[in-house]
Amino acid sequence: MSKQIEGFLGKDVNGKKSRIPAKLDLIQSGTGLFLGLFMWVHMLFVSTILLGEGVFNWVVHVLELRFISDSPFMSYITSTIAAAVLVVFFIHAALGMRKMPINFRQWQVYRAHTERMKHEDTTLWWVQACTGFIMFFLASAHLIIIITQSDKITADLSAQRMFSHFMWLFYLVLLFAVELHGGIGLYRLCVKWGWFEGNNAKESRKKLKKLKWVLSAFFIVLGLLSMAAFLKIGYHNYTTDTWKTSEVIQIHSNGVKA
């Protein structure tokens, strides 16, 4: 009965407001912070392709701890990490859906609020919501690909995957959705919890917003350059018919050999 009362009134039997929404907000913020920072680290990892195929393969080798054992089963480290990120991603998405307009009336209220207030942060929230919807499908697919094909993460095989069947278009949309969503989300976290607020909250918010756009632009450009590097490798291998099919990376004293 107490749970039913709390469900209808938002208060427990003692008249106190429920703490559940606050706890859910905290979990949503925590998962969002983790995913946002992971996104940036992941982009930096992918961008090592700009330094050459050998550097990219070496980074994969190190992250999979192949310097301990060169067993193909070491690729399960990547699968495990990707699976954990997918679970966190689903939790974050489920909690984020609580605040989406779910009927026409709520959509009208949101539009009226946007038009009256003309507040940029409200527009940013809508961009974040739309990119989150796109990510729910594309990011899930990307993580599932990594989970099931973790043994095929090399410069050549990643380039082949991106070059074939217009997958570059899939990753192009995902790049913009992830970087915009993550950048806006981290900015909103700072505003919501008062991080880096300082003595002048209004001025701090302006600086945070400017930093957000700078970082978003930086990672989008970095992502586009990385995609171009993979496509160049893919095009070269396709036109010369030199696709490499090796799935295990071996490191020798003279460099990386697939």
Short mmCIF file of C-alpha atoms in Angstrom, two decimals, residues 49-235:
data_model
loop_
_atom_site.label_atom_id
_atom_site.label_comp_id
_atom_site.label_asym_id
_atom_site.label_seq_id
_atom_site.Cartn_x
_atom_site.Cartn_y
_atom_site.Cartn_z
CA ILE A 49 45.51 5.28 -36.86
CA LEU A 50 46.69 8.75 -37.91
CA LEU A 51 50.15 7.80 -36.64
CA GLY A 52 50.22 4.69 -38.79
CA GLU A 53 48.85 1.17 -38.94
CA GLY A 54 51.69 -0.13 -36.78
CA VAL A 55 50.91 2.29 -33.96
CA PHE A 56 47.20 1.41 -34.03
CA ASN A 57 47.94 -2.33 -33.95
CA TRP A 58 50.45 -1.83 -31.14
CA VAL A 59 47.87 0.04 -29.02
CA VAL A 60 45.38 -2.81 -29.55
CA HIS A 61 48.14 -5.25 -28.58
CA VAL A 62 48.83 -3.37 -25.33
CA LEU A 63 45.16 -2.90 -24.38
CA GLU A 64 44.48 -6.61 -24.86
CA LEU A 65 47.53 -7.45 -22.69
CA ARG A 66 49.03 -9.56 -25.48
CA PHE A 67 52.47 -8.81 -24.08
CA ILE A 68 51.50 -11.24 -21.31
CA SER A 69 50.09 -13.90 -23.61
CA ASP A 70 49.69 -13.91 -27.39
CA SER A 71 46.71 -16.24 -27.19
CA PRO A 72 43.73 -15.39 -29.45
CA PHE A 73 41.58 -15.60 -26.32
CA MET A 74 43.08 -12.31 -25.12
CA SER A 75 40.65 -10.56 -27.48
CA TYR A 76 37.93 -11.47 -24.97
CA ILE A 77 39.27 -8.60 -22.86
CA THR A 78 37.92 -6.22 -25.50
CA SER A 79 34.64 -8.15 -25.68
CA THR A 80 34.22 -7.97 -21.91
CA ILE A 81 34.87 -4.22 -21.79
CA ALA A 82 32.49 -3.60 -24.70
CA ALA A 83 29.79 -5.74 -23.02
CA ALA A 84 30.16 -3.78 -19.76
CA VAL A 85 29.91 -0.48 -21.63
CA LEU A 86 26.79 -1.77 -23.42
CA VAL A 87 25.13 -2.56 -20.08
CA VAL A 88 25.97 0.90 -18.72
CA PHE A 89 24.72 2.41 -21.98
CA PHE A 90 21.36 0.64 -21.68
CA ILE A 91 20.97 1.75 -18.06
CA HIS A 92 21.74 5.35 -19.01
CA ALA A 93 19.35 5.24 -21.97
CA ALA A 94 16.53 3.78 -19.88
CA LEU A 95 16.92 6.50 -17.25
CA GLY A 96 17.16 9.20 -19.92
CA MET A 97 13.86 8.11 -21.47
CA ARG A 98 12.06 9.15 -18.28
CA LYS A 99 12.38 12.81 -19.27
CA MET A 100 11.37 12.51 -22.92
CA PRO A 101 7.95 13.85 -24.03
CA ILE A 102 5.86 10.71 -24.37
CA ASN A 103 2.65 12.19 -25.82
CA PHE A 104 1.50 15.13 -27.93
CA ARG A 105 0.46 17.19 -24.91
CA GLN A 106 3.92 16.98 -23.36
CA TRP A 107 5.45 17.87 -26.73
CA GLN A 108 3.21 20.97 -26.89
CA VAL A 109 4.33 22.03 -23.43
CA TYR A 110 7.98 21.62 -24.40
CA ARG A 111 7.56 23.60 -27.64
CA ALA A 112 5.70 26.40 -25.85
CA HIS A 113 8.42 26.57 -23.21
CA THR A 114 11.13 26.71 -25.89
CA GLU A 115 9.43 29.49 -27.83
CA ARG A 116 8.73 31.61 -24.76
CA MET A 117 12.08 31.20 -23.06
CA LYS A 118 14.28 31.10 -26.19
CA HIS A 119 16.88 29.50 -23.96
CA GLU A 120 19.85 27.89 -25.69
CA ASP A 121 20.22 25.18 -23.04
CA THR A 122 16.65 24.02 -23.75
CA THR A 123 17.56 23.63 -27.42
CA LEU A 124 20.73 21.79 -26.45
CA TRP A 125 18.62 19.39 -24.41
CA TRP A 126 16.51 18.63 -27.48
CA VAL A 127 19.64 18.02 -29.58
CA GLN A 128 20.86 15.71 -26.85
CA ALA A 129 17.54 13.85 -26.82
CA CYS A 130 17.51 13.40 -30.62
CA THR A 131 21.13 12.25 -30.78
CA GLY A 132 20.45 9.91 -27.87
CA PHE A 133 17.62 8.31 -29.85
CA ILE A 134 19.97 7.81 -32.81
CA MET A 135 22.68 6.41 -30.56
CA PHE A 136 20.31 3.89 -29.00
CA PHE A 137 20.35 2.01 -32.31
CA LEU A 138 23.73 2.85 -33.85
CA ALA A 139 25.89 2.75 -30.70
CA SER A 140 24.25 -0.52 -29.64
CA ALA A 141 25.03 -2.01 -33.06
CA HIS A 142 28.62 -0.76 -32.89
CA LEU A 143 29.18 -2.26 -29.44
CA ILE A 144 27.65 -5.57 -30.49
CA ILE A 145 30.00 -5.66 -33.50
CA ILE A 146 32.95 -5.11 -31.15
CA ILE A 147 31.72 -7.78 -28.74
CA THR A 148 31.29 -10.41 -31.46
CA GLN A 149 34.30 -9.44 -33.59
CA SER A 150 36.87 -8.36 -31.04
CA ASP A 151 39.44 -10.64 -32.67
CA LYS A 152 39.21 -8.56 -35.87
CA ILE A 153 40.37 -5.22 -34.47
CA THR A 154 43.42 -4.45 -36.58
CA ALA A 155 44.09 -1.52 -38.87
CA ASP A 156 43.45 -3.61 -42.01
CA LEU A 157 40.35 -5.42 -40.81
CA SER A 158 38.84 -2.27 -39.27
CA ALA A 159 39.45 -0.47 -42.56
CA GLN A 160 37.82 -3.31 -44.45
CA ARG A 161 34.78 -3.17 -42.17
CA MET A 162 34.44 0.59 -42.61
CA PHE A 163 35.09 0.58 -46.39
CA SER A 164 32.73 -2.26 -47.23
CA HIS A 165 28.96 -2.00 -47.66
CA PHE A 166 28.80 1.77 -47.00
CA MET A 167 29.63 1.24 -43.33
CA TRP A 168 31.48 4.56 -43.44
CA LEU A 169 28.05 6.22 -43.60
CA PHE A 170 27.00 4.33 -40.45
CA TYR A 171 30.11 5.53 -38.60
CA LEU A 172 29.76 9.08 -39.93
CA VAL A 173 26.26 9.45 -38.44
CA LEU A 174 27.39 7.74 -35.22
CA LEU A 175 30.38 10.10 -34.92
CA PHE A 176 28.26 13.26 -34.98
CA ALA A 177 25.57 11.77 -32.73
CA VAL A 178 28.07 10.57 -30.10
CA GLU A 179 30.19 13.71 -30.00
CA LEU A 180 27.24 16.11 -29.85
CA HIS A 181 25.35 14.02 -27.30
CA GLY A 182 28.39 13.43 -25.11
CA GLY A 183 29.63 17.01 -25.23
CA ILE A 184 26.21 18.44 -24.38
CA GLY A 185 25.71 15.83 -21.68
CA LEU A 186 29.00 16.62 -19.93
CA TYR A 187 28.25 20.35 -20.13
CA ARG A 188 24.80 19.82 -18.60
CA LEU A 189 26.32 17.69 -15.84
CA CYS A 190 28.66 20.53 -14.90
CA VAL A 191 25.74 22.98 -14.82
CA LYS A 192 23.42 20.63 -12.95
CA TRP A 193 25.82 19.71 -10.17
CA GLY A 194 27.61 23.07 -9.99
CA TRP A 195 31.01 21.77 -11.07
CA PHE A 196 33.53 24.53 -11.91
CA GLU A 197 30.90 27.12 -10.98
CA GLY A 198 33.23 29.48 -9.17
CA ASN A 199 32.07 32.83 -7.80
CA ASN A 200 30.23 33.88 -10.96
CA ALA A 201 27.93 31.07 -12.10
CA LYS A 202 26.70 32.93 -15.18
CA GLU A 203 30.20 33.64 -16.45
CA SER A 204 31.33 30.10 -15.66
CA ARG A 205 28.43 28.69 -17.66
CA LYS A 206 29.45 30.77 -20.70
CA LYS A 207 33.01 29.47 -20.46
CA LEU A 208 31.81 25.89 -20.05
CA LYS A 209 29.55 26.21 -23.07
CA LYS A 210 32.40 27.62 -25.17
CA LEU A 211 34.69 24.81 -23.98
CA LYS A 212 31.98 22.28 -24.87
CA TRP A 213 31.82 23.51 -28.47
CA VAL A 214 35.62 23.57 -28.75
CA LEU A 215 35.90 19.98 -27.50
CA SER A 216 33.01 18.80 -29.67
CA ALA A 217 34.59 20.39 -32.75
CA PHE A 218 38.00 18.92 -31.86
CA PHE A 219 36.73 15.36 -31.47
CA ILE A 220 34.50 15.56 -34.56
CA VAL A 221 37.44 16.73 -36.68
CA LEU A 222 39.65 14.06 -35.08
CA GLY A 223 37.00 11.45 -35.86
CA LEU A 224 36.66 12.60 -39.48
CA LEU A 225 40.43 12.46 -39.99
CA SER A 226 40.53 8.97 -38.45
CA MET A 227 37.71 7.81 -40.73
CA ALA A 228 39.57 9.22 -43.73
CA ALA A 229 42.70 7.29 -42.70
CA PHE A 230 40.75 4.01 -42.42
CA LEU A 231 39.02 4.63 -45.75
CA LYS A 232 42.38 5.32 -47.40
CA ILE A 233 43.70 2.00 -46.10
CA GLY A 234 40.51 0.24 -47.16
CA TYR A 235 40.58 1.74 -50.64
#
